[in-house]
Amino acid sequence: MRSSATIRQPVILRGIGPFSQRPVRLRLSPAPPGTGILLNGVAVCPENACVCRHTTGIRMAQSSTVKVVGMVEHLLATCQGMGVTDLVCETDDGELPLGDGSGQIYIAAIRRAGIVKRGNGLVPISLPRPVLVTMGHRFIAAVPAARLRISCLVRFPGIGPQFFSFISSPARFLQELALARTALPIGRKAVRGQRLAHLARRFRLRFRLKRIGGLVLPARERFENELCRHKLLDLLGDLALLGRPLQAELFAFQPGHRLNHAFVRLLSKRRCDDH
């Protein structure tokens, strides 16, 4: 059993949306045990998840004016990494704040709100046998294990291969994954004709940007393999869709949200079939 947890008091985050480049607002509130993570009243789970502009989105109810809330993976990864299992999230926007492209904005908010751990726990998901999901040459393989460990290998044009292996724990999450930043979700055409310094100001970033091929990323890395670590951060956020901790060792080659979602849906389906 793993202990459940929520935040101690409500907290409001403000930042810039990655798609609109406009101010967005998010409110996080405590939730009773067993609630899970709710976004505008919708359960964060594989059935409600989708890929939205190369990010993870949550489909809203039919009556909502916002059809999908995108880029939720950094929030979910932070909840997963810090052990927050029950949370109410509310936003009027179709995206969550980008922050600096890592989990930092959400870590600061959760620390500001405080974490309350509770005795009743969540039963981890264990694998009775190995699992393999492929998309072309990309894949995620998982084998039974006593705890979650993820090894990831990626390669980017102009950057080369990067590898990192992560053993899940709150301390290691904060030290090894949480501050790894994404490449900005802006294509080559959007960047053409405007200076990267102006783009950084639009996102309120406190660091310089560079462009390598079709990627816009921080000019100075926080880690030698920052993009690989961020891919792990994204994968951890997508695993949070399961609503329970996963006990398995994962090997991911070139993971992305479509592949991550296929893996999560397969685990969710097998869990339902086993019941």
GROMACS .gro file of C-alpha atoms in nm:
model
  275
    1MET     CA    1   0.000   0.000   0.000
    2ARG     CA    2   0.113   0.355  -0.077
    3SER     CA    3  -0.012   0.646   0.134
    4SER     CA    4  -0.246   0.898  -0.027
    5ALA     CA    5  -0.198   1.273   0.005
    6THR     CA    6  -0.350   1.609  -0.086
    7ILE     CA    7  -0.248   1.972  -0.038
    8ARG     CA    8  -0.315   2.158   0.286
    9GLN     CA    9  -0.478   2.470   0.142
   10PRO     CA   10  -0.585   2.616  -0.194
   11VAL     CA   11  -0.324   2.785  -0.410
   12ILE     CA   12  -0.346   2.983  -0.735
   13LEU     CA   13  -0.090   2.969  -1.015
   14ARG     CA   14  -0.055   3.227  -1.288
   15GLY     CA   15   0.164   3.197  -1.592
   16ILE     CA   16   0.180   3.205  -1.971
   17GLY     CA   17   0.006   2.943  -2.185
   18PRO     CA   18   0.237   2.756  -2.424
   19PHE     CA   19  -0.006   2.780  -2.719
   20SER     CA   20  -0.178   3.116  -2.678
   21GLN     CA   21   0.123   3.292  -2.521
   22ARG     CA   22  -0.135   3.471  -2.304
   23PRO     CA   23  -0.178   3.475  -1.923
   24VAL     CA   24  -0.354   3.169  -1.781
   25ARG     CA   25  -0.472   3.090  -1.429
   26LEU     CA   26  -0.497   2.761  -1.241
   27ARG     CA   27  -0.641   2.697  -0.895
   28LEU     CA   28  -0.539   2.387  -0.696
   29SER     CA   29  -0.751   2.281  -0.395
   30PRO     CA   30  -0.745   1.997  -0.139
   31ALA     CA   31  -0.956   1.688  -0.212
   32PRO     CA   32  -1.097   1.407   0.006
   33PRO     CA   33  -0.932   1.063   0.006
   34GLY     CA   34  -1.013   0.859  -0.303
   35THR     CA   35  -1.094   1.163  -0.519
   36GLY     CA   36  -0.796   1.125  -0.745
   37ILE     CA   37  -0.703   1.424  -0.959
   38LEU     CA   38  -0.994   1.624  -1.105
   39LEU     CA   39  -0.961   1.893  -1.371
   40ASN     CA   40  -1.269   2.115  -1.398
   41GLY     CA   41  -1.466   1.828  -1.243
   42VAL     CA   42  -1.338   1.572  -1.496
   43ALA     CA   43  -1.140   1.272  -1.374
   44VAL     CA   44  -0.780   1.264  -1.493
   45CYS     CA   45  -0.766   0.909  -1.630
   46PRO     CA   46  -0.676   0.725  -1.954
   47GLU     CA   47  -1.037   0.738  -2.081
   48ASN     CA   48  -1.042   1.122  -2.068
   49ALA     CA   49  -0.688   1.179  -2.194
   50CYS     CA   50  -0.584   1.278  -2.546
   51VAL     CA   51  -0.283   1.415  -2.731
   52CYS     CA   52  -0.325   1.789  -2.787
   53ARG     CA   53  -0.060   1.973  -2.990
   54HIS     CA   54   0.212   1.728  -2.889
   55THR     CA   55   0.111   1.752  -2.520
   56THR     CA   56  -0.125   1.557  -2.295
   57GLY     CA   57  -0.475   1.700  -2.277
   58ILE     CA   58  -0.786   1.617  -2.076
   59ARG     CA   59  -1.121   1.623  -2.256
   60MET     CA   60  -1.382   1.834  -2.079
   61ALA     CA   61  -1.753   1.756  -2.036
   62GLN     CA   62  -1.985   1.845  -2.327
   63SER     CA   63  -2.129   2.140  -2.136
   64SER     CA   64  -1.789   2.303  -2.087
   65THR     CA   65  -1.686   2.597  -2.302
   66VAL     CA   66  -1.333   2.456  -2.309
   67LYS     CA   67  -1.326   2.123  -2.497
   68VAL     CA   68  -0.972   2.017  -2.402
   69VAL     CA   69  -0.725   2.145  -2.144
   70GLY     CA   70  -0.377   2.085  -2.282
   71MET     CA   71  -0.025   2.045  -2.145
   72VAL     CA   72  -0.129   1.886  -1.815
   73GLU     CA   73   0.169   1.646  -1.805
   74HIS     CA   74   0.401   1.872  -1.603
   75LEU     CA   75   0.139   1.914  -1.330
   76LEU     CA   76   0.065   1.541  -1.329
   77ALA     CA   77   0.434   1.451  -1.318
   78THR     CA   78   0.482   1.682  -1.021
   79CYS     CA   79   0.186   1.527  -0.837
   80GLN     CA   80   0.319   1.179  -0.916
   81GLY     CA   81   0.674   1.270  -0.817
   82MET     CA   82   0.579   1.445  -0.491
   83GLY     CA   83   0.316   1.188  -0.392
   84VAL     CA   84   0.001   1.403  -0.427
   85THR     CA   85  -0.282   1.162  -0.513
   86ASP     CA   86  -0.598   1.371  -0.453
   87LEU     CA   87  -0.635   1.719  -0.600
   88VAL     CA   88  -0.901   1.950  -0.745
   89CYS     CA   89  -0.775   2.163  -1.036
   90GLU     CA   90  -0.978   2.445  -1.191
   91THR     CA   91  -0.902   2.661  -1.493
   92ASP     CA   92  -1.098   2.870  -1.744
   93ASP     CA   93  -0.834   2.822  -2.011
   94GLY     CA   94  -0.757   2.551  -2.263
   95GLU     CA   95  -0.401   2.508  -2.136
   96LEU     CA   96  -0.204   2.513  -1.813
   97PRO     CA   97   0.084   2.752  -1.736
   98LEU     CA   98   0.415   2.668  -1.904
   99GLY     CA   99   0.637   2.816  -1.634
  100ASP     CA  100   0.996   2.766  -1.741
  101GLY     CA  101   0.906   2.446  -1.926
  102SER     CA  102   0.976   2.217  -1.630
  103GLY     CA  103   0.782   2.115  -1.319
  104GLN     CA  104   0.922   2.407  -1.119
  105ILE     CA  105   0.606   2.623  -1.120
  106TYR     CA  106   0.399   2.332  -0.983
  107ILE     CA  107   0.659   2.231  -0.724
  108ALA     CA  108   0.661   2.586  -0.588
  109ALA     CA  109   0.279   2.592  -0.571
  110ILE     CA  110   0.251   2.256  -0.394
  111ARG     CA  111   0.523   2.352  -0.147
  112ARG     CA  112   0.340   2.679  -0.082
  113ALA     CA  113   0.015   2.493  -0.018
  114GLY     CA  114   0.177   2.215   0.189
  115ILE     CA  115   0.121   1.841   0.160
  116VAL     CA  116  -0.103   1.639   0.394
  117LYS     CA  117  -0.033   1.265   0.397
  118ARG     CA  118  -0.307   1.024   0.500
  119GLY     CA  119  -0.304   0.671   0.634
  120ASN     CA  120  -0.532   0.508   0.380
  121GLY     CA  121  -0.328   0.401   0.082
  122LEU     CA  122  -0.340   0.309  -0.283
  123VAL     CA  123  -0.276  -0.043  -0.401
  124PRO     CA  124   0.005  -0.030  -0.661
  125ILE     CA  125  -0.040  -0.174  -1.008
  126SER     CA  126   0.188  -0.474  -1.056
  127LEU     CA  127   0.259  -0.659  -1.378
  128PRO     CA  128   0.196  -1.034  -1.393
  129ARG     CA  129   0.404  -1.053  -1.712
  130PRO     CA  130   0.612  -0.829  -1.943
  131VAL     CA  131   0.439  -0.567  -2.158
  132LEU     CA  132   0.555  -0.422  -2.490
  133VAL     CA  133   0.401  -0.135  -2.686
  134THR     CA  134   0.551  -0.023  -3.017
  135MET     CA  135   0.493   0.258  -3.268
  136GLY     CA  136   0.722   0.212  -3.564
  137HIS     CA  137   1.078   0.199  -3.431
  138ARG     CA  138   0.975   0.354  -3.097
  139PHE     CA  139   0.872   0.139  -2.801
  140ILE     CA  140   0.803   0.111  -2.429
  141ALA     CA  141   0.879  -0.226  -2.268
  142ALA     CA  142   0.791  -0.306  -1.907
  143VAL     CA  143   0.879  -0.600  -1.685
  144PRO     CA  144   0.760  -0.684  -1.331
  145ALA     CA  145   0.955  -0.514  -1.052
  146ALA     CA  146   0.918  -0.418  -0.687
  147ARG     CA  147   0.926  -0.044  -0.761
  148LEU     CA  148   0.907   0.196  -1.055
  149ARG     CA  149   1.225   0.244  -1.252
  150ILE     CA  150   1.239   0.404  -1.599
  151SER     CA  151   1.532   0.397  -1.839
  152CYS     CA  152   1.501   0.622  -2.143
  153LEU     CA  153   1.701   0.661  -2.464
  154VAL     CA  154   1.627   0.943  -2.709
  155ARG     CA  155   1.798   1.104  -3.004
  156PHE     CA  156   1.741   1.445  -3.159
  157PRO     CA  157   1.873   1.581  -3.491
  158GLY     CA  158   2.168   1.809  -3.426
  159ILE     CA  159   2.190   1.699  -3.062
  160GLY     CA  160   2.256   1.326  -3.072
  161PRO     CA  161   2.155   1.042  -2.838
  162GLN     CA  162   2.083   1.097  -2.468
  163PHE     CA  163   2.019   0.839  -2.195
  164PHE     CA  164   1.897   0.857  -1.836
  165SER     CA  165   1.768   0.607  -1.579
  166PHE     CA  166   1.535   0.713  -1.298
  167ILE     CA  167   1.429   0.527  -0.983
  168SER     CA  168   1.104   0.676  -0.856
  169SER     CA  169   1.109   0.854  -0.520
  170PRO     CA  170   1.012   1.209  -0.416
  171ALA     CA  171   1.371   1.304  -0.336
  172ARG     CA  172   1.509   1.172  -0.666
  173PHE     CA  173   1.223   1.331  -0.861
  174LEU     CA  174   1.302   1.675  -0.719
  175GLN     CA  175   1.675   1.632  -0.772
  176GLU     CA  176   1.689   1.451  -1.107
  177LEU     CA  177   1.374   1.522  -1.314
  178ALA     CA  178   1.168   1.810  -1.184
  179LEU     CA  179   1.381   2.095  -1.323
  180ALA     CA  180   1.441   1.942  -1.667
  181ARG     CA  181   1.291   2.180  -1.925
  182THR     CA  182   1.109   2.105  -2.247
  183ALA     CA  183   1.181   2.229  -2.595
  184LEU     CA  184   0.927   2.503  -2.658
  185PRO     CA  185   0.627   2.382  -2.863
  186ILE     CA  186   0.689   2.631  -3.144
  187GLY     CA  187   0.771   2.528  -3.500
  188ARG     CA  188   1.037   2.669  -3.729
  189LYS     CA  189   0.792   2.898  -3.914
  190ALA     CA  190   0.666   3.056  -3.591
  191VAL     CA  191   1.020   3.143  -3.487
  192ARG     CA  192   1.124   3.282  -3.825
  193GLY     CA  193   1.112   3.659  -3.837
  194GLN     CA  194   1.131   3.719  -3.461
  195ARG     CA  195   1.425   3.718  -3.227
  196LEU     CA  196   1.457   3.440  -2.972
  197ALA     CA  197   1.512   3.703  -2.703
  198HIS     CA  198   1.168   3.847  -2.779
  199LEU     CA  199   1.019   3.498  -2.765
  200ALA     CA  200   1.177   3.442  -2.423
  201ARG     CA  201   1.022   3.767  -2.299
  202ARG     CA  202   0.679   3.662  -2.429
  203PHE     CA  203   0.700   3.348  -2.214
  204ARG     CA  204   0.855   3.545  -1.924
  205LEU     CA  205   1.157   3.319  -1.926
  206ARG     CA  206   1.467   3.417  -1.733
  207PHE     CA  207   1.709   3.240  -1.963
  208ARG     CA  208   1.820   3.267  -2.323
  209LEU     CA  209   1.693   3.038  -2.600
  210LYS     CA  210   1.861   2.873  -2.896
  211ARG     CA  211   1.731   2.686  -3.197
  212ILE     CA  212   1.866   2.352  -3.318
  213GLY     CA  213   1.685   2.225  -3.624
  214GLY     CA  214   1.313   2.250  -3.548
  215LEU     CA  215   1.363   2.271  -3.171
  216VAL     CA  216   1.366   2.586  -2.959
  217LEU     CA  217   1.533   2.509  -2.626
  218PRO     CA  218   1.731   2.672  -2.344
  219ALA     CA  219   2.069   2.802  -2.456
  220ARG     CA  220   2.237   2.662  -2.145
  221GLU     CA  221   2.141   2.318  -2.016
  222ARG     CA  222   2.067   2.245  -1.651
  223PHE     CA  223   2.174   1.883  -1.707
  224GLU     CA  224   2.398   1.723  -1.964
  225ASN     CA  225   2.099   1.518  -2.086
  226GLU     CA  226   1.819   1.763  -2.007
  227LEU     CA  227   1.592   1.673  -2.300
  228CYS     CA  228   1.606   1.303  -2.212
  229ARG     CA  229   1.523   1.382  -1.849
  230HIS     CA  230   1.232   1.592  -1.967
  231LYS     CA  231   1.103   1.303  -2.178
  232LEU     CA  232   1.108   1.100  -1.855
  233LEU     CA  233   0.920   1.381  -1.679
  234ASP     CA  234   0.654   1.369  -1.953
  235LEU     CA  235   0.629   0.990  -1.929
  236LEU     CA  236   0.592   1.008  -1.550
  237GLY     CA  237   0.308   1.258  -1.598
  238ASP     CA  238   0.134   1.026  -1.842
  239LEU     CA  239   0.173   0.733  -1.601
  240ALA     CA  240  -0.015   0.945  -1.345
  241LEU     CA  241  -0.326   0.894  -1.562
  242LEU     CA  242  -0.344   0.543  -1.413
  243GLY     CA  243  -0.441   0.692  -1.075
  244ARG     CA  244  -0.226   0.440  -0.887
  245PRO     CA  245   0.149   0.386  -0.851
  246LEU     CA  246   0.304   0.143  -1.097
  247GLN     CA  247   0.544  -0.130  -0.987
  248ALA     CA  248   0.751  -0.211  -1.296
  249GLU     CA  249   1.079  -0.148  -1.471
  250LEU     CA  250   1.030   0.043  -1.796
  251PHE     CA  251   1.259   0.074  -2.097
  252ALA     CA  252   1.153   0.359  -2.326
  253PHE     CA  253   1.306   0.436  -2.666
  254GLN     CA  254   1.200   0.765  -2.825
  255PRO     CA  255   0.888   0.800  -2.606
  256GLY     CA  256   0.623   1.057  -2.687
  257HIS     CA  257   0.271   1.124  -2.569
  258ARG     CA  258   0.097   0.904  -2.828
  259LEU     CA  259   0.319   0.611  -2.736
  260ASN     CA  260   0.287   0.688  -2.364
  261HIS     CA  261  -0.094   0.696  -2.389
  262ALA     CA  262  -0.103   0.366  -2.579
  263PHE     CA  263   0.107   0.209  -2.302
  264VAL     CA  264  -0.114   0.355  -2.026
  265ARG     CA  265  -0.435   0.246  -2.201
  266LEU     CA  266  -0.301  -0.107  -2.237
  267LEU     CA  267  -0.217  -0.126  -1.866
  268SER     CA  268  -0.558   0.019  -1.777
  269LYS     CA  269  -0.738  -0.232  -2.003
  270ARG     CA  270  -0.544  -0.528  -1.864
  271ARG     CA  271  -0.623  -0.414  -1.510
  272CYS     CA  272  -0.994  -0.403  -1.596
  273ASP     CA  273  -0.979  -0.741  -1.771
  274ASP     CA  274  -0.807  -0.897  -1.466
  275HIS     CA  275  -1.099  -0.781  -1.251
   0.00000   0.00000   0.00000
